[in-house]
C-alpha cells in the first residue's frame, strides 16, 4: 500500500506487472509498504501503548495467549522504541503456527477498544490528544 494514503488502492498483487497495471506510473522515489501474505491468522490482539509500556491488551479475534502477545509486544517495543511515537495502538496477529507478528499500528484517539478496558487506556488517549505546541 502507499505510504501516503489514498495514492492508490492497497492490495495483494501476484507480480510486479499486475501491480504496475493496477497502479500505473509512480515516481521511482515513491515509498511503498509491503508485507508477506499470511495464510492463517488464528488470533488478533489490540495493545494500547504509552511510552513503551502496554497499558492494556485484549484478544479481539480468535483465541491465543494474551501473556505471549504482551511479551511479544514488549520485546517489539524495546527493540523499536527510537522510531515509535510515545502513544500508539499496536495490533498483533498470531499465525496458525503460533508465531506473533505486528499486524498494524493505529492512532490511540481513533482506535476502538476491541475488548480493552477504557479505564486502563484513558492516559493513552489523553496523551494522544495533547497539543505539544503549547
N, CA, C and O atoms as a DFTB+ gen file, in Angstrom:
536 C
 N C O
     1  1       0.850      -1.167       0.000
     2  2       0.000       0.000       0.000
     3  2       0.895       1.228       0.000
     4  3       2.081       1.129       0.317
     5  1       0.348       2.374      -0.348
     6  2       1.173       3.580      -0.390
     7  2       1.453       4.116       1.013
     8  3       0.616       3.998       1.908
     9  1       2.639       4.707       1.199
    10  2       2.938       5.367       2.466
    11  2       2.039       6.591       2.597
    12  3       1.498       6.851       3.671
    13  1       1.878       7.337       1.523
    14  2       0.958       8.477       1.502
    15  2      -0.433       7.918       1.208
    16  3      -0.659       7.369       0.130
    17  1      -1.364       8.050       2.148
    18  2      -2.687       7.436       1.969
    19  2      -3.401       7.880       0.693
    20  3      -3.268       9.018       0.243
    21  1      -4.144       6.965       0.141
    22  2      -5.055       7.192      -0.980
    23  2      -4.376       7.435      -2.331
    24  3      -5.052       7.813      -3.288
    25  1      -3.069       7.228      -2.435
    26  2      -2.415       7.396      -3.742
    27  2      -2.890       6.328      -4.720
    28  3      -3.043       6.584      -5.914
    29  1      -3.119       5.133      -4.197
    30  2      -3.687       4.041      -4.979
    31  2      -4.284       3.047      -4.000
    32  3      -3.995       3.088      -2.804
    33  1      -5.115       2.158      -4.513
    34  2      -5.788       1.165      -3.682
    35  2      -4.780       0.119      -3.200
    36  3      -4.078      -0.495      -4.003
    37  1      -4.718      -0.071      -1.899
    38  2      -3.863      -1.122      -1.354
    39  2      -4.400      -2.470      -1.814
    40  3      -5.607      -2.628      -1.998
    41  1      -3.525      -3.431      -1.997
    42  2      -3.988      -4.738      -2.422
    43  2      -2.871      -5.760      -2.434
    44  3      -1.714      -5.448      -2.154
    45  1      -3.237      -6.975      -2.761
    46  2      -2.282      -8.064      -2.920
    47  2      -2.114      -8.276      -4.416
    48  3      -3.078      -8.555      -5.128
    49  1      -0.895      -8.142      -4.877
    50  2      -0.597      -8.248      -6.305
    51  2       0.297      -9.458      -6.532
    52  3       1.307      -9.612      -5.845
    53  1      -0.055     -10.321      -7.485
    54  2       0.714     -11.544      -7.704
    55  2       2.065     -11.320      -8.390
    56  3       2.924     -12.201      -8.375
    57  1       2.249     -10.143      -8.990
    58  2       3.522      -9.867      -9.682
    59  2       3.694      -8.362      -9.807
    60  3       2.760      -7.589      -9.594
    61  1       4.916      -7.966     -10.159
    62  2       5.177      -6.553     -10.393
    63  2       4.329      -6.052     -11.556
    64  3       3.810      -4.937     -11.513
    65  1       4.187      -6.869     -12.591
    66  2       3.392      -6.471     -13.760
    67  2       1.938      -6.196     -13.361
    68  3       1.342      -5.232     -13.842
    69  1       1.368      -7.018     -12.502
    70  2      -0.002      -6.813     -12.043
    71  2      -0.101      -5.542     -11.199
    72  3      -1.060      -4.780     -11.322
    73  1       0.895      -5.322     -10.344
    74  2       0.937      -4.100      -9.540
    75  2       1.005      -2.880     -10.453
    76  3       0.243      -1.928     -10.286
    77  1       1.925      -2.912     -11.423
    78  2       2.111      -1.795     -12.352
    79  2       0.826      -1.535     -13.147
    80  3       0.459      -0.381     -13.365
    81  1       0.154      -2.581     -13.573
    82  2      -1.089      -2.428     -14.329
    83  2      -2.179      -1.765     -13.478
    84  3      -2.964      -0.968     -13.992
    85  1      -2.232      -2.085     -12.200
    86  2      -3.253      -1.536     -11.317
    87  2      -2.938      -0.106     -10.879
    88  3      -3.841       0.714     -10.710
    89  1      -1.660       0.182     -10.699
    90  2      -1.242       1.453     -10.112
    91  2      -0.841       2.480     -11.166
    92  3      -1.073       3.675     -10.986
    93  1      -0.256       2.033     -12.239
    94  2       0.239       2.962     -13.253
    95  2       1.627       3.457     -12.906
    96  3       2.378       2.797     -12.189
    97  1       1.953       4.612     -13.417
    98  2       3.284       5.187     -13.215
    99  2       3.393       5.835     -11.837
   100  3       2.550       6.645     -11.451
   101  1       4.417       5.476     -11.121
   102  2       4.745       6.117      -9.851
   103  2       6.174       6.618      -9.945
   104  3       7.000       5.996     -10.612
   105  1       6.483       7.728      -9.293
   106  2       7.878       8.160      -9.273
   107  2       8.757       7.086      -8.631
   108  3       8.317       6.390      -7.716
   109  1       9.979       6.951      -9.101
   110  2      10.904       5.944      -8.563
   111  2      11.168       6.167      -7.076
   112  3      11.538       5.229      -6.371
   113  1      10.986       7.381      -6.595
   114  2      11.246       7.697      -5.192
   115  2      10.044       7.424      -4.285
   116  3      10.137       7.578      -3.067
   117  1       8.917       7.019      -4.874
   118  2       7.711       6.796      -4.074
   119  2       7.920       5.636      -3.098
   120  3       8.364       4.558      -3.493
   121  1       7.598       5.864      -1.820
   122  2       7.746       4.828      -0.805
   123  2       6.486       3.978      -0.730
   124  3       5.370       4.493      -0.797
   125  1       6.679       2.674      -0.589
   126  2       5.580       1.724      -0.504
   127  2       5.732       0.884       0.752
   128  3       6.844       0.659       1.230
   129  1       4.609       0.423       1.282
   130  2       4.613      -0.530       2.386
   131  2       4.294      -1.898       1.799
   132  3       3.297      -2.070       1.097
   133  1       5.150      -2.864       2.095
   134  2       4.954      -4.211       1.559
   135  2       4.995      -5.212       2.700
   136  3       5.654      -4.989       3.715
   137  1       4.293      -6.300       2.526
   138  2       4.264      -7.340       3.545
   139  2       4.092      -8.693       2.882
   140  3       3.641      -8.792       1.741
   141  1       4.450      -9.707       3.600
   142  2       4.235     -11.071       3.156
   143  2       2.786     -11.461       3.436
   144  3       2.239     -11.111       4.481
   145  1       2.178     -12.170       2.526
   146  2       0.818     -12.645       2.738
   147  2       0.858     -13.788       3.754
   148  3       1.632     -14.734       3.612
   149  1       0.026     -13.685       4.762
   150  2      -0.074     -14.720       5.793
   151  2      -1.359     -15.496       5.527
   152  3      -2.447     -14.921       5.501
   153  1      -1.226     -16.787       5.335
   154  2      -2.387     -17.615       5.004
   155  2      -3.295     -17.894       6.193
   156  3      -4.500     -18.083       6.023
   157  1      -2.731     -17.920       7.389
   158  2      -3.523     -18.349       8.527
   159  2      -3.236     -17.477       9.742
   160  3      -2.135     -17.507      10.291
   161  1      -4.222     -16.710      10.151
   162  2      -4.134     -15.946      11.401
   163  2      -5.192     -16.520      12.329
   164  3      -6.378     -16.551      12.003
   165  1      -4.738     -16.976      13.495
   166  2      -5.698     -17.600      14.409
   167  2      -6.204     -16.651      15.487
   168  3      -7.215     -16.926      16.132
   169  1      -5.498     -15.522      15.686
   170  2      -5.954     -14.568      16.702
   171  2      -5.373     -13.189      16.417
   172  3      -4.322     -13.043      15.792
   173  1      -6.103     -12.177      16.902
   174  2      -5.631     -10.796      16.817
   175  2      -5.771     -10.162      18.193
   176  3      -6.759     -10.374      18.896
   177  1      -4.753      -9.373      18.564
   178  2      -4.711      -8.747      19.886
   179  2      -4.449      -7.257      19.715
   180  3      -3.564      -6.860      18.957
   181  1      -5.217      -6.437      20.416
   182  2      -5.016      -4.982      20.423
   183  2      -4.292      -4.604      21.700
   184  3      -4.659      -5.044      22.789
   185  1      -3.241      -3.769      21.556
   186  2      -2.466      -3.274      22.693
   187  2      -2.439      -1.749      22.657
   188  3      -2.063      -1.159      21.644
   189  1      -2.832      -1.114      23.744
   190  2      -2.681       0.331      23.876
   191  2      -1.337       0.582      24.555
   192  3      -1.053       0.034      25.620
   193  1      -0.516       1.422      23.921
   194  2       0.862       1.643      24.353
   195  2       1.059       3.102      24.731
   196  3       0.622       4.002      24.014
   197  1       1.712       3.327      25.850
   198  2       2.142       4.677      26.242
   199  2       3.568       4.590      26.748
   200  3       3.871       3.846      27.680
   201  1       4.440       5.368      26.113
   202  2       5.857       5.441      26.490
   203  2       6.484       4.060      26.625
   204  3       7.199       3.777      27.586
   205  1       6.205       3.216      25.652
   206  2       6.823       1.901      25.600
   207  2       6.221       0.849      26.517
   208  3       6.736      -0.266      26.603
   209  1       5.133       1.193      27.204
   210  2       4.503       0.258      28.130
   211  2       3.113      -0.136      27.623
   212  3       2.361       0.709      27.138
   213  1       2.784      -1.403      27.736
   214  2       1.450      -1.880      27.375
   215  2       0.511      -1.525      28.527
   216  3       0.626      -2.077      29.621
   217  1      -0.424      -0.594      28.274
   218  2      -1.382      -0.209      29.320
   219  2      -2.511      -1.212      29.441
   220  3      -3.012      -1.464      30.537
   221  1      -2.913      -1.786      28.311
   222  2      -3.924      -2.842      28.324
   223  2      -3.860      -3.566      26.985
   224  3      -3.420      -3.008      25.979
   225  1      -4.303      -4.806      26.992
   226  2      -4.333      -5.620      25.772
   227  2      -5.525      -6.552      25.855
   228  3      -5.929      -6.985      26.934
   229  1      -6.078      -6.850      24.691
   230  2      -7.218      -7.767      24.652
   231  2      -7.210      -8.509      23.322
   232  3      -6.866      -7.955      22.278
   233  1      -7.593      -9.763      23.390
   234  2      -7.746     -10.582      22.185
   235  2      -9.131     -10.279      21.620
   236  3     -10.142     -10.566      22.261
   237  1      -9.179      -9.697      20.413
   238  2     -10.463      -9.301      19.834
   239  2     -10.911     -10.189      18.686
   240  3     -12.002     -10.008      18.145
   241  1     -10.081     -11.140      18.316
   242  2     -10.448     -12.071      17.244
   243  2      -9.724     -13.383      17.500
   244  3      -8.504     -13.388      17.670
   245  1     -10.445     -14.489      17.532
   246  2      -9.827     -15.795      17.741
   247  2      -9.401     -16.004      19.183
   248  3      -9.864     -15.311      20.088
   249  1      -8.505     -16.977      19.386
   250  2      -8.002     -17.267      20.728
   251  2      -6.495     -17.497      20.672
   252  3      -5.974     -18.135      19.758
   253  1      -5.820     -16.957      21.673
   254  2      -4.364     -17.120      21.816
   255  2      -3.993     -16.648      23.216
   256  3      -4.814     -16.072      23.929
   257  1      -2.767     -16.897      23.592
   258  2      -2.268     -16.499      24.903
   259  2      -2.033     -14.998      24.946
   260  3      -1.203     -14.471      24.206
   261  1      -2.767     -14.310      25.817
   262  2      -2.578     -12.874      25.989
   263  2      -1.208     -12.593      26.613
   264  3      -0.583     -11.577      26.307
   265  1      -0.748     -13.477      27.474
   266  2       0.584     -13.327      28.082
   267  2       1.661     -13.368      26.995
   268  3       2.592     -12.563      27.017
   269  1       1.541     -14.291      26.055
   270  2       2.513     -14.385      24.956
   271  2       2.443     -13.155      24.064
   272  3       3.472     -12.664      23.599
   273  1       1.244     -12.657      23.823
   274  2       1.082     -11.463      22.992
   275  2       1.737     -10.254      23.649
   276  3       2.444      -9.494      22.986
   277  1       1.509     -10.075      24.934
   278  2       2.092      -8.936      25.648
   279  2       3.612      -9.062      25.688
   280  3       4.320      -8.066      25.542
   281  1       4.106     -10.253      25.879
   282  2       5.550     -10.477      25.872
   283  2       6.155     -10.106      24.513
   284  3       7.202      -9.462      24.453
   285  1       5.498     -10.513      23.432
   286  2       5.956     -10.158      22.091
   287  2       5.922      -8.639      21.913
   288  3       6.877      -8.048      21.411
   289  1       4.812      -8.008      22.329
   290  2       4.678      -6.553      22.194
   291  2       5.782      -5.833      22.954
   292  3       6.375      -4.891      22.428
   293  1       6.067      -6.255      24.169
   294  2       7.103      -5.609      24.970
   295  2       8.480      -5.738      24.317
   296  3       9.253      -4.780      24.316
   297  1       8.789      -6.896      23.769
   298  2      10.071      -7.086      23.082
   299  2      10.138      -6.210      21.827
   300  3      11.170      -5.598      21.548
   301  1       9.035      -6.151      21.074
   302  2       8.983      -5.315      19.871
   303  2       9.177      -3.844      20.243
   304  3       9.937      -3.130      19.587
   305  1       8.495      -3.397      21.286
   306  2       8.597      -2.005      21.717
   307  2      10.017      -1.670      22.157
   308  3      10.528      -0.600      21.828
   309  1      10.643      -2.550      22.878
   310  2      12.018      -2.320      23.347
   311  2      12.970      -2.195      22.164
   312  3      13.838      -1.321      22.155
   313  1      12.815      -3.054      21.176
   314  2      13.697      -3.053      20.005
   315  2      13.481      -1.823      19.130
   316  3      14.421      -1.345      18.495
   317  1      12.253      -1.305      19.091
   318  2      11.906      -0.239      18.150
   319  2      11.556       1.089      18.816
   320  3      10.971       1.963      18.176
   321  1      11.906       1.252      20.093
   322  2      11.472       2.437      20.837
   323  2      11.945       3.752      20.226
   324  3      11.274       4.771      20.393
   325  1      13.059       3.765      19.537
   326  2      13.575       5.020      18.992
   327  2      12.783       5.520      17.788
   328  3      12.911       6.686      17.417
   329  1      11.973       4.671      17.175
   330  2      11.240       5.078      15.969
   331  2       9.723       5.088      16.153
   332  3       8.986       5.384      15.212
   333  1       9.266       4.774      17.329
   334  2       7.821       4.723      17.574
   335  2       7.343       5.976      18.298
   336  3       8.088       6.563      19.083
   337  1       6.104       6.388      18.037
   338  2       5.561       7.527      18.795
   339  2       5.363       7.157      20.257
   340  3       5.363       5.979      20.612
   341  1       5.196       8.160      21.094
   342  2       5.074       7.890      22.537
   343  2       3.766       7.198      22.899
   344  3       3.702       6.502      23.912
   345  1       2.724       7.375      22.092
   346  2       1.463       6.668      22.295
   347  2       0.999       6.082      20.971
   348  3       1.104       6.726      19.928
   349  1       0.493       4.878      21.017
   350  2       0.000       4.213      19.820
   351  2      -0.822       3.003      20.198
   352  3      -0.805       2.544      21.340
   353  1      -1.539       2.500      19.216
   354  2      -2.226       1.222      19.357
   355  2      -1.505       0.247      18.446
   356  3      -1.316       0.511      17.259
   357  1      -1.112      -0.861      19.002
   358  2      -0.373      -1.888      18.287
   359  2      -1.272      -3.120      18.179
   360  3      -1.640      -3.717      19.190
   361  1      -1.619      -3.491      16.961
   362  2      -2.394      -4.707      16.742
   363  2      -1.445      -5.825      16.342
   364  3      -0.612      -5.667      15.450
   365  1      -1.586      -6.947      17.013
   366  2      -0.745      -8.117      16.767
   367  2      -1.589      -9.241      16.193
   368  3      -2.805      -9.284      16.383
   369  1      -0.926     -10.148      15.489
   370  2      -1.589     -11.338      14.978
   371  2      -0.775     -12.552      15.383
   372  3       0.454     -12.513      15.431
   373  1      -1.481     -13.625      15.673
   374  2      -0.859     -14.916      15.969
   375  2      -1.154     -15.827      14.782
   376  3      -2.311     -16.064      14.436
   377  1      -0.090     -16.331      14.169
   378  2      -0.262     -17.194      12.997
   379  2      -0.768     -18.570      13.420
   380  3      -0.817     -18.899      14.605
   381  1      -1.138     -19.351      12.431
   382  2      -1.581     -20.714      12.692
   383  2      -0.506     -21.567      13.341
   384  3      -0.811     -22.574      13.980
   385  1       0.773     -21.165      13.180
   386  2       1.877     -21.909      13.795
   387  2       2.246     -21.375      15.179
   388  3       3.154     -21.888      15.833
   389  1       1.523     -20.326      15.619
   390  2       1.783     -19.777      16.953
   391  2       2.780     -18.641      16.989
   392  3       3.119     -18.157      18.069
   393  1       3.263     -18.198      15.831
   394  2       4.205     -17.080      15.776
   395  2       3.450     -15.758      15.848
   396  3       2.390     -15.607      15.241
   397  1       4.000     -14.804      16.591
   398  2       3.400     -13.478      16.716
   399  2       4.033     -12.528      15.724
   400  3       5.214     -12.648      15.396
   401  1       3.228     -11.570      15.243
   402  2       3.719     -10.554      14.311
   403  2       2.912      -9.279      14.505
   404  3       1.803      -9.306      15.039
   405  1       3.486      -8.157      14.063
   406  2       2.761      -6.895      14.065
   407  2       1.801      -6.915      12.894
   408  3       2.200      -7.163      11.756
   409  1       0.546      -6.655      13.172
   410  2      -0.480      -6.605      12.134
   411  2      -0.624      -5.183      11.598
   412  3      -0.612      -4.966      10.386
   413  1      -0.760      -4.216      12.508
   414  2      -0.846      -2.813      12.095
   415  2      -0.711      -1.901      13.303
   416  3      -0.787      -2.330      14.455
   417  1      -0.507      -0.618      12.995
   418  2      -0.473       0.435      14.004
   419  2      -1.709       1.309      13.819
   420  3      -2.185       1.495      12.699
   421  1      -2.222       1.841      14.919
   422  2      -3.377       2.735      14.867
   423  2      -3.137       3.914      15.797
   424  3      -2.335       3.836      16.727
   425  1      -3.843       5.006      15.531
   426  2      -3.812       6.157      16.423
   427  2      -4.693       5.871      17.638
   428  3      -5.788       5.328      17.496
   429  1      -4.224       6.231      18.822
   430  2      -4.968       5.965      20.057
   431  2      -6.326       6.641      20.074
   432  3      -7.305       6.057      20.540
   433  1      -6.395       7.851      19.577
   434  2      -7.628       8.628      19.648
   435  2      -8.712       8.112      18.709
   436  3      -9.878       8.472      18.869
   437  1      -8.355       7.270      17.727
   438  2      -9.345       6.806      16.778
   439  2      -9.583       5.312      16.784
   440  3     -10.473       4.830      16.085
   441  1      -8.813       4.572      17.552
   442  2      -8.937       3.110      17.572
   443  2     -10.027       2.688      18.548
   444  3     -10.178       3.281      19.616
   445  1     -10.772       1.675      18.183
   446  2     -11.767       1.117      19.095
   447  2     -11.105       0.378      20.240
   448  3      -9.939      -0.005      20.152
   449  1     -11.838       0.183      21.296
   450  2     -11.290      -0.533      22.458
   451  2     -11.011      -2.000      22.138
   452  3     -10.035      -2.564      22.632
   453  1     -11.850      -2.617      21.325
   454  2     -11.687      -4.036      20.960
   455  2     -11.408      -4.923      22.156
   456  3     -10.539      -5.793      22.109
   457  1     -12.143      -4.699      23.218
   458  2     -12.023      -5.541      24.406
   459  2     -11.137      -4.980      25.502
   460  3     -11.133      -5.508      26.614
   461  1     -10.382      -3.922      25.218
   462  2      -9.547      -3.311      26.257
   463  2     -10.434      -2.528      27.216
   464  3     -11.522      -2.085      26.849
   465  1      -9.967      -2.365      28.434
   466  2     -10.707      -1.644      29.467
   467  2     -10.431      -0.143      29.326
   468  3      -9.283       0.290      29.418
   469  1     -11.467       0.635      29.108
   470  2     -11.314       2.080      28.906
   471  2     -10.585       2.751      30.072
   472  3      -9.807       3.682      29.864
   473  1     -10.829       2.288      31.279
   474  2     -10.171       2.877      32.445
   475  2      -8.654       2.684      32.389
   476  3      -7.903       3.529      32.875
   477  1      -8.207       1.582      31.800
   478  2      -6.774       1.301      31.720
   479  2      -6.066       2.110      30.640
   480  3      -4.864       2.357      30.744
   481  1      -6.785       2.523      29.613
   482  2      -6.131       3.152      28.471
   483  2      -6.434       4.641      28.339
   484  3      -6.016       5.272      27.368
   485  1      -7.146       5.200      29.289
   486  2      -7.517       6.613      29.235
   487  2      -6.288       7.515      29.144
   488  3      -6.308       8.496      28.400
   489  1      -5.222       7.210      29.881
   490  2      -3.998       8.019      29.819
   491  2      -3.394       8.012      28.413
   492  3      -2.817       9.006      27.973
   493  1      -3.528       6.911      27.731
   494  2      -3.010       6.779      26.365
   495  2      -3.770       7.716      25.423
   496  3      -3.162       8.433      24.628
   497  1      -5.081       7.703      25.518
   498  2      -5.901       8.562      24.661
   499  2      -5.664      10.034      25.004
   500  3      -5.557      10.869      24.107
   501  1      -5.584      10.351      26.285
   502  2      -5.349      11.735      26.695
   503  2      -3.998      12.233      26.166
   504  3      -3.902      13.358      25.675
   505  1      -2.974      11.412      26.263
   506  2      -1.644      11.810      25.773
   507  2      -1.629      12.003      24.261
   508  3      -0.860      12.812      23.742
   509  1      -2.475      11.263      23.560
   510  2      -2.529      11.384      22.101
   511  2      -3.250      12.642      21.648
   512  3      -3.154      13.021      20.481
   513  1      -3.963      13.290      22.544
   514  2      -4.740      14.459      22.158
   515  2      -4.186      15.765      22.725
   516  3      -4.837      16.804      22.619
   517  1      -3.015      15.729      23.314
   518  2      -2.397      16.920      23.883
   519  2      -1.726      17.715      22.765
   520  3      -1.035      17.148      21.920
   521  1      -1.936      19.033      22.767
   522  2      -1.273      19.909      21.820
   523  2       0.142      20.159      22.321
   524  3       0.326      20.836      23.333
   525  1       1.148      19.625      21.629
   526  2       2.533      19.736      22.086
   527  2       3.166      21.060      21.698
   528  3       4.348      21.271      21.973
   529  1       2.419      21.957      21.070
   530  2       2.960      23.264      20.695
   531  2       2.776      24.294      21.797
   532  3       3.292      25.407      21.697
   533  1       2.048      23.938      22.846
   534  2       1.820      24.887      23.957
   535  2       3.080      25.104      24.754
   536  3       3.075      25.867      25.720
